[in-house]
């Protein structure tokens, strides 16, 4: 596998968000920063993210000298700069003079100036102002040798419901429905509750004081919000592409807490097409009181695999905390060992960076107790600073890993439209649908067995995978269903579950039963989905064992399919729960109920055996240890990570070299609590 470097630095990036604009009155602090950067083994700094009021304190009055000096100073120590555009927060003068830049919320309340991430994404004034500022930045710094990447805005998200945005939404709808209002009414099931529109001007965005019950409408609004955000972003980058065509562009993506599921506000699969490098901000709540460390590590692995697969190349961890955050329910510090372990996990899944929010802890306001590399004590001797320096030294030894990728025979399909529509579906149980968490339940079986997985989205070609796992794909277009059929016909194995294939891309149900092509490839059809109360249980018998079922059980009408498992209780006792079917050169499995983890473990073990899908490295261990690989042309880099609080015995079946210590390892090796090793195995 060849290497793909995501920046011209061609190294592991280490550093993070640096806000010197908060410290311009403290020259001695700025001088210390440069010294501390060297001591912490950091090399990359994202500057200017929230600097607009310093860059342009009055309309048309610009101050760049301070930024010139910062960038030169970073360059002076051999560092890299990721330069941000400041649109994530704007100066007060702008909101005051041009109120159209302020957001209007879904209840149609115009917001006051304050906080951040709250601009109108349609406002011509804001678009003009951001483009103007970005042009100045690109003109001034575009050729600076320290500049390796653009960081456009910050964590795009949210929506605006002002009149400008209403007009933009209607224009978007006209385009989508070819100016045919009947087509829109059909897609939105207009006559329901007398919701047929007779003029485009009657349409408004969904609102708690207005419309919220038309599912096609909600779905189109969410799609519009993604497209309008991308449109705003595309406007931001016009001067940047023009003046610096060779500098890659990113914008930092997010995850949703507490389960660290993919961010729901925007369809990142669409956004990914417009940016050069995926980067994201990861804040897992390590050491929490509701899940094991290994469970959380599995969730981090899943979202990393999704964000990496969006572009099929290394990504960047744009923000993380070296210690704690300020916005979790409880802001707990990382225990000794966790910072290195959690950082190495990101690299193992494809990150070419460990970057932090924030370099220096702010002195005032809401983030003054958020973790940082440099604390208020300004010391290089505290635990956090030393942990950061250790990560820095480790990344220096892993420079050859930068640019390497991962390959997988297994893919999971994740879909934002599906998540939105499923959340909206007023059926089943709103509390237990848990689409992304259901993905986790299935993904766990692969993570525990060190089977690499790509988490792909629906535009991705399926043909290179042996196995495609598609849990709870409630919304599936006819076109996607046909692609599933082709995949199976050509030899692929497809797994689907309960609550799949029920509605089309407009969130309209399929008529005449389950889509015919699905019936054909599965050799059966689902009949009825029973939604259980949270405390209800049923059981399923599979291969002579009994497994617990909760939340959902779908009864099946089996035609040619083979019955693999049956329900044990209730009115559908002894009827099929899991089926398989050979179709063309491939095979399908349908899992009718939500089953305990042990079922997924046993079931997928069988599927993996059948498909000859093997662990990625010959390293044996107990549950809770994860082994992930990045592949260089001449060797594999194997990351062995102990996500348990116990000592673990790991067995290396082949001889490998520890990249950090230089030791040769073969046979049994003891791993301490949270210990991680990166080893190299020649090909
Ligand atoms: C986000 C933002 C940062 C900072 C961190 C705190 O990721 O992008 O500016 O507020 O959260 O965790
Ligand atoms: Zn607006």
XYZ file of C-alpha atoms in Angstrom, residues 28-604:
577
model
C 6.510 37.230 28.408
C 3.809 34.555 28.092
C 4.096 34.587 24.310
C 7.853 34.185 24.627
C 7.346 31.287 27.057
C 4.982 29.634 24.594
C 7.737 29.293 22.044
C 10.100 27.753 24.625
C 7.405 25.412 25.894
C 6.530 24.305 22.367
C 10.030 22.913 21.987
C 9.980 21.292 25.412
C 6.653 19.588 24.743
C 7.786 18.077 21.431
C 4.982 19.819 19.588
C 5.296 21.012 16.017
C 1.948 22.277 14.712
C -0.350 25.096 15.805
C -3.790 26.136 14.628
C -4.008 29.893 14.899
C -6.633 32.546 14.321
C -9.675 30.385 15.019
C -11.489 32.983 17.117
C -9.311 35.989 16.331
C -11.640 38.182 14.286
C -12.032 40.969 16.853
C -8.237 41.165 17.097
C -7.686 40.983 13.337
C -10.343 43.573 12.509
C -11.177 45.521 15.680
C -13.165 48.059 13.691
C -14.730 47.623 10.316
C -11.982 47.921 7.705
C -9.221 48.446 10.294
C -6.872 45.484 10.231
C -4.168 44.317 12.618
C -2.018 41.524 11.312
C 1.384 42.391 12.831
C 0.807 40.252 15.916
C -0.089 37.272 13.729
C 2.938 37.896 11.494
C 5.140 37.606 14.559
C 3.437 34.496 15.914
C 3.686 32.693 12.582
C 7.320 33.748 12.145
C 8.137 32.615 15.692
C 6.556 29.230 15.112
C 8.446 28.941 11.847
C 11.606 29.931 13.698
C 11.460 26.757 15.769
C 10.686 24.620 12.727
C 6.966 24.443 13.466
C 3.964 24.246 11.159
C 0.968 26.527 11.090
C -2.608 25.548 10.382
C -4.269 28.862 9.668
C -7.938 29.240 10.526
C -10.525 31.509 9.019
C -12.279 33.304 11.873
C -15.931 32.879 10.842
C -16.742 30.725 13.889
C -17.194 33.933 15.935
C -17.526 37.538 14.832
C -16.832 40.921 16.405
C -19.632 42.802 18.148
C -19.429 45.741 15.770
C -20.506 43.484 12.944
C -23.623 42.131 14.671
C -24.499 45.664 15.695
C -24.092 47.234 12.295
C -25.441 44.313 10.239
C -28.065 42.484 12.313
C -28.801 40.154 9.390
C -25.685 38.173 10.345
C -27.427 37.072 13.576
C -29.175 33.759 13.589
C -32.922 33.250 13.995
C -33.779 30.061 15.855
C -36.430 27.504 14.943
C -38.963 29.286 17.173
C -38.334 32.382 15.030
C -36.540 34.265 17.794
C -33.711 36.441 16.558
C -30.634 35.786 18.684
C -28.587 38.513 20.330
C -24.880 38.920 19.758
C -22.870 36.505 21.881
C -21.262 33.092 22.178
C -20.099 31.672 18.819
C -21.017 29.331 15.971
C -24.195 31.311 15.451
C -24.089 33.143 12.160
C -26.763 33.140 9.502
C -25.373 30.898 6.799
C -27.225 32.721 4.039
C -26.554 36.371 4.922
C -24.885 38.104 1.935
C -23.198 40.474 4.371
C -21.626 37.673 6.400
C -20.565 35.884 3.254
C -18.963 39.033 1.941
C -17.220 39.787 5.233
C -15.830 36.280 5.636
C -14.612 36.160 2.056
C -12.966 39.549 2.421
C -11.156 38.483 5.586
C -10.121 35.155 4.059
C -8.708 36.905 1.024
C -6.561 39.120 3.244
C -5.324 36.090 5.168
C -4.529 34.167 1.991
C -2.757 37.158 0.448
C -0.690 37.767 3.538
C 0.175 34.220 4.605
C -0.462 32.066 1.536
C 3.235 31.821 0.718
C 4.514 31.582 4.260
C 6.714 28.486 4.481
C 5.157 27.503 7.824
C 1.632 27.276 6.392
C 0.651 23.638 5.851
C -3.130 23.736 5.940
C -6.269 25.852 6.109
C -8.745 25.305 8.935
C -11.987 26.755 7.635
C -14.184 28.194 10.362
C -14.737 25.977 13.386
C -17.133 23.103 13.957
C -19.804 24.149 11.476
C -23.225 23.273 12.833
C -26.697 24.538 13.608
C -29.150 26.315 11.344
C -30.761 29.675 10.801
C -34.468 30.301 10.173
C -34.414 33.976 9.163
C -36.258 35.297 6.124
C -33.137 35.037 3.975
C -32.809 31.389 4.936
C -36.512 30.743 4.264
C -36.034 32.089 0.758
C -32.918 30.000 0.277
C -34.817 26.904 1.463
C -37.606 27.546 -1.044
C -35.082 28.038 -3.833
C -33.406 24.774 -2.856
C -36.786 23.004 -2.911
C -37.697 24.441 -6.307
C -34.458 23.141 -7.699
C -34.858 19.741 -6.089
C -38.442 19.317 -7.316
C -37.856 20.896 -10.749
C -40.207 23.761 -9.967
C -43.016 21.232 -9.712
C -45.042 21.875 -6.565
C -47.090 18.742 -7.138
C -43.895 16.693 -6.972
C -43.099 18.267 -3.599
C -46.625 17.680 -2.309
C -46.378 14.052 -3.423
C -43.008 13.557 -1.769
C -44.231 15.172 1.449
C -47.566 13.324 1.403
C -49.371 16.669 1.171
C -53.027 15.850 1.802
C -52.173 14.413 5.239
C -53.716 16.865 7.751
C -54.511 19.092 4.790
C -50.901 20.040 4.192
C -51.032 20.450 0.427
C -49.253 23.637 -0.684
C -50.666 25.767 -3.493
C -47.771 28.212 -3.619
C -44.057 27.918 -2.853
C -44.280 30.973 -0.596
C -46.406 28.969 1.872
C -43.453 26.764 2.729
C -41.402 27.496 5.857
C -38.667 25.631 7.669
C -39.811 23.180 10.394
C -40.556 24.849 13.712
C -41.864 24.032 17.184
C -44.399 26.845 16.665
C -45.303 25.601 13.190
C -44.736 22.469 11.141
C -42.867 19.500 12.534
C -44.976 16.485 11.595
C -44.245 16.196 7.890
C -41.379 13.754 7.688
C -40.381 14.465 4.097
C -40.264 18.147 4.992
C -38.049 17.551 8.036
C -35.725 15.394 5.984
C -35.455 17.928 3.174
C -34.779 20.683 5.705
C -31.899 18.707 7.192
C -30.522 18.095 3.718
C -30.860 21.792 2.954
C -29.006 22.686 6.176
C -26.092 20.496 5.071
C -26.102 21.951 1.559
C -26.406 25.529 2.792
C -23.549 25.013 5.253
C -21.410 23.614 2.455
C -22.456 26.538 0.288
C -21.350 28.969 2.995
C -18.063 27.067 3.277
C -17.581 27.133 -0.509
C -17.983 30.883 -0.402
C -15.345 31.057 2.342
C -12.778 29.162 0.327
C -13.054 31.043 -2.977
C -10.032 33.320 -2.346
C -8.147 30.492 -0.626
C -8.420 28.137 -3.591
C -7.567 30.998 -5.921
C -4.472 32.169 -4.059
C -3.207 28.954 -2.443
C -4.261 26.054 -4.664
C -1.586 23.799 -3.174
C -2.448 24.221 0.486
C -4.954 21.579 1.620
C -8.196 22.598 3.257
C -9.969 21.030 6.190
C -12.756 21.917 8.568
C -13.075 20.227 11.923
C -15.867 17.662 12.243
C -17.418 16.530 15.540
C -18.931 13.580 17.345
C -22.113 13.628 19.445
C -21.857 12.763 23.110
C -22.285 10.892 25.385
C -22.025 7.837 23.128
C -19.603 9.483 20.734
C -21.824 8.763 17.764
C -21.310 10.562 14.440
C -22.388 14.225 14.600
C -26.045 14.484 13.574
C -26.285 18.119 12.536
C -24.702 17.716 9.110
C -24.334 14.963 6.559
C -20.558 14.667 6.610
C -20.584 12.248 3.679
C -21.625 15.211 1.493
C -19.252 17.658 3.189
C -16.298 15.312 2.770
C -16.416 15.734 -1.004
C -15.609 19.433 -0.701
C -12.647 19.265 1.650
C -9.176 17.865 1.111
C -8.526 16.250 4.471
C -10.954 15.029 7.113
C -10.213 16.283 10.594
C -12.264 15.904 13.723
C -12.494 16.831 17.390
C -12.652 13.836 19.726
C -13.553 14.134 23.381
C -14.341 10.674 24.758
C -15.267 10.613 28.456
C -12.540 8.222 29.587
C -12.976 6.622 33.023
C -16.701 7.375 33.134
C -19.161 5.540 35.389
C -21.462 4.001 32.775
C -19.296 1.835 30.517
C -16.003 -0.015 30.497
C -12.873 1.525 29.043
C -12.984 -1.125 26.321
C -16.591 -0.257 25.429
C -15.699 3.377 25.013
C -12.570 2.499 23.035
C -14.742 0.453 20.672
C -16.986 3.502 20.075
C -13.964 5.707 19.372
C -12.715 3.082 16.919
C -16.064 3.053 15.121
C -16.264 6.796 14.563
C -12.596 6.921 13.538
C -13.271 4.192 10.991
C -16.192 6.215 9.632
C -14.313 9.501 9.375
C -11.256 7.812 7.852
C -13.415 5.987 5.305
C -15.097 9.238 4.180
C -12.025 9.921 2.089
C -10.186 6.617 2.333
C -6.975 8.310 3.455
C -5.363 9.326 6.741
C -7.283 11.938 8.713
C -6.271 14.412 11.394
C -7.271 14.543 15.014
C -7.762 18.310 15.091
C -8.744 18.629 18.743
C -8.503 16.441 21.804
C -7.745 17.140 25.408
C -4.471 16.247 27.061
C -6.356 15.938 30.366
C -9.995 16.962 30.790
C -12.706 19.112 29.226
C -15.089 21.638 30.741
C -18.379 20.466 29.275
C -18.842 16.791 30.157
C -21.304 15.966 32.936
C -18.263 15.372 35.126
C -14.898 16.611 33.889
C -12.574 13.854 34.979
C -8.829 13.875 34.369
C -7.171 11.232 32.238
C -5.498 8.651 34.470
C -1.770 7.941 34.035
C -1.226 6.095 30.779
C -4.527 7.107 29.204
C -3.207 10.085 27.294
C -0.638 8.028 25.418
C -3.043 5.114 24.944
C -5.944 7.239 23.671
C -3.617 9.187 21.389
C -2.093 6.021 19.932
C -5.577 4.663 19.289
C -6.303 7.628 17.013
C -3.071 7.027 15.120
C -3.821 3.305 14.895
C -7.112 4.060 13.135
C -5.528 6.437 10.633
C -4.844 9.801 12.254
C -1.652 11.572 11.205
C -1.872 13.967 14.119
C -2.513 14.450 17.778
C -3.667 18.019 18.189
C -5.226 19.556 21.241
C -7.705 22.059 22.311
C -5.923 24.026 23.707
C -2.269 24.941 23.791
C -2.505 27.350 26.739
C -5.357 27.389 29.229
C -7.324 30.588 28.895
C -7.286 32.953 31.852
C -10.938 33.932 31.813
C -14.362 32.928 30.495
C -15.927 29.551 30.056
C -12.854 27.590 29.045
C -10.507 28.685 31.807
C -10.610 25.222 33.384
C -10.591 23.234 30.140
C -7.517 21.044 29.829
C -4.518 22.458 27.983
C -0.901 21.637 27.347
C 0.199 24.665 29.368
C -1.671 25.296 32.593
C -2.012 28.527 34.573
C 1.149 27.524 36.428
C 3.085 27.962 33.134
C 5.062 24.867 34.088
C 6.724 22.175 32.021
C 6.915 19.953 35.089
C 3.299 19.038 35.776
C 1.783 15.657 34.908
C -0.181 16.850 31.885
C 2.752 18.632 30.261
C 4.933 15.572 30.749
C 2.232 13.322 29.268
C 2.068 15.591 26.233
C 5.848 15.541 25.810
C 5.768 11.745 25.985
C 3.192 11.635 23.187
C 5.406 14.057 21.242
C 8.493 11.878 21.617
C 6.469 8.828 20.625
C 5.066 10.523 17.522
C 8.589 11.490 16.479
C 9.459 7.788 16.471
C 6.337 7.068 14.434
C 7.116 9.506 11.634
C 7.255 6.633 9.135
C 3.643 5.791 9.992
C 2.452 9.145 8.596
C 0.736 8.671 5.267
C 0.133 4.944 5.694
C -3.366 3.570 5.348
C -5.454 0.581 6.349
C -7.319 -1.956 4.268
C -10.458 -3.851 5.200
C -12.529 -6.741 3.906
C -15.500 -5.787 6.034
C -17.610 -2.656 5.632
C -20.399 -1.208 7.728
C -22.848 1.131 6.042
C -23.672 4.302 7.969
C -26.179 6.801 6.596
C -27.161 10.269 7.848
C -30.478 10.404 5.953
C -31.353 7.140 7.612
C -30.485 8.405 11.064
C -32.636 11.496 10.625
C -35.610 9.634 9.187
C -35.432 6.896 11.789
C -35.332 9.439 14.618
C -38.369 11.113 13.107
C -40.345 7.898 12.582
C -43.101 8.047 15.149
C -43.285 4.342 15.546
C -41.328 1.711 17.415
C -39.936 3.419 20.529
C -38.281 6.793 20.394
C -35.998 5.871 23.270
C -34.722 2.581 21.948
C -34.177 3.093 18.240
C -30.535 3.972 18.806
C -29.284 3.593 15.242
C -25.626 4.430 15.824
C -25.551 2.435 19.062
C -26.922 -0.547 17.138
C -24.012 -0.161 14.750
C -21.749 -0.313 17.809
C -23.366 -3.558 18.948
C -22.467 -5.228 15.668
C -19.121 -3.507 15.220
C -17.982 -4.745 18.653
C -17.710 -8.307 17.326
C -15.141 -7.173 14.778
C -13.279 -4.811 17.083
C -12.825 -7.547 19.685
C -11.404 -9.842 17.026
C -9.016 -7.301 15.510
C -10.796 -7.392 12.175
C -10.296 -4.090 10.355
C -13.509 -2.406 9.279
C -14.289 0.476 6.954
C -17.428 2.367 7.877
C -18.658 3.594 4.533
C -21.569 5.671 3.297
C -23.985 4.860 0.540
C -22.112 6.474 -2.368
C -19.138 4.195 -1.718
C -18.494 1.267 -4.040
C -19.241 -1.978 -2.166
C -17.520 -4.359 -4.542
C -14.128 -4.593 -2.831
C -15.605 -5.949 0.413
C -16.347 -9.549 1.308
C -18.901 -8.575 3.924
C -21.262 -5.609 4.176
C -23.079 -5.066 7.465
C -26.126 -2.816 7.308
C -27.935 -2.568 10.641
C -31.304 -0.739 10.861
C -31.292 0.799 7.407
C -34.886 2.017 7.719
C -34.536 4.382 4.747
C -33.199 2.840 1.551
C -33.832 4.069 -1.973
C -34.705 1.636 -4.737
C -31.379 2.414 -6.287
C -29.487 1.477 -3.133
C -31.509 -1.725 -2.816
C -30.524 -2.634 -6.385
C -26.893 -2.043 -5.490
C -27.240 -4.414 -2.537
C -28.656 -6.974 -4.912
C -25.746 -6.589 -7.333
C -23.283 -6.834 -4.484
C -24.758 -10.142 -3.328
C -25.244 -11.484 -6.837
C -21.543 -10.884 -7.493
C -20.416 -12.794 -4.440
C -20.751 -10.388 -1.514
C -22.246 -11.303 1.849
C -24.831 -8.864 3.197
C -26.177 -8.695 6.753
C -29.307 -6.672 7.494
C -31.467 -6.385 10.586
C -34.937 -5.541 11.866
C -36.354 -2.139 10.837
C -34.673 -2.053 7.415
C -35.904 -1.177 3.943
C -39.186 0.365 5.116
C -39.177 3.799 3.468
C -37.728 5.394 0.341
C -35.559 8.517 0.061
C -38.605 10.777 0.640
C -39.455 8.879 3.828
C -42.523 7.371 2.146
C -43.211 3.747 2.993
C -42.878 1.064 0.353
C -46.270 -0.191 -0.770
C -47.128 -3.816 -1.334
C -44.835 -5.152 1.378
C -41.087 -5.271 1.658
C -39.304 -4.180 -1.549
C -39.346 -7.037 -3.995
C -35.603 -7.030 -4.636
C -34.948 -7.407 -0.910
C -37.398 -10.320 -0.740
C -35.516 -11.881 -3.616
C -32.058 -11.655 -2.093
C -33.165 -12.572 1.430
C -35.563 -15.355 0.411
C -38.064 -14.138 3.020
C -39.940 -11.047 4.103
C -40.440 -9.406 7.486
C -44.042 -9.490 8.669
C -44.456 -7.555 11.876
C -42.049 -5.743 14.214
C -42.869 -6.113 17.885
C -41.571 -3.219 19.989
C -40.933 -4.264 23.583
C -40.953 -2.182 26.736
C -37.432 -1.554 28.057
C -37.793 -4.196 30.772
C -39.346 -6.825 28.464
C -37.213 -9.729 27.287
C -37.526 -12.575 24.823
C -34.954 -15.165 23.801
C -33.632 -16.622 20.583
C -32.184 -20.108 20.002
C -29.211 -20.260 17.673
C -26.851 -23.182 17.148
C -28.012 -24.881 20.344
C -27.553 -21.800 22.517
C -30.065 -19.345 23.901
C -29.565 -15.559 23.657
C -31.407 -12.688 25.265
C -33.473 -10.347 23.090
C -34.775 -6.891 23.950
C -36.441 -3.877 22.315
C -37.282 -5.332 18.893
C -38.391 -8.631 17.404
C -39.501 -8.955 13.800
C -41.484 -11.969 12.690
C -40.535 -13.397 9.319
C -42.336 -15.094 6.467
C -39.729 -17.455 5.103
C -39.868 -18.527 1.468
C -36.545 -20.084 0.334
C -34.329 -18.789 3.128
C -32.721 -21.104 5.670
C -33.845 -20.577 9.255
C -30.756 -20.008 11.402
C -32.427 -19.097 14.682
C -35.910 -19.010 16.230
C -37.686 -16.964 18.886
C -38.309 -18.804 22.152
C -41.206 -16.956 23.730
C -44.427 -15.028 23.216
C -46.927 -15.400 20.392
C -44.133 -15.891 17.855
C -42.296 -18.609 19.837
C -40.612 -21.167 17.550
C -40.898 -18.940 14.485
C -37.846 -17.744 12.509
C -35.706 -14.985 14.042
C -32.574 -15.151 11.902
C -32.336 -16.396 8.325
C -29.725 -16.883 5.641
C -30.068 -17.201 1.912
C -27.728 -17.920 -0.956
C -28.327 -15.622 -3.868
C -26.224 -15.562 -7.030
C -22.612 -15.967 -5.988
C -23.231 -14.406 -2.579
C -25.240 -14.762 0.584
C -27.522 -12.730 2.857
C -28.349 -12.874 6.547
C -31.306 -11.199 8.209
C -31.307 -10.709 11.967
C -34.867 -10.141 13.170
C -34.259 -9.082 16.761
C -32.012 -6.969 18.950
C -29.808 -9.553 20.599
C -27.221 -9.538 23.335
C -23.530 -9.084 22.497
C -22.789 -12.788 22.777
C -25.080 -13.462 19.854
C -23.206 -10.996 17.649
C -19.919 -12.541 18.811
C -20.974 -16.079 17.918
C -22.871 -15.176 14.790
C -20.101 -13.094 13.220
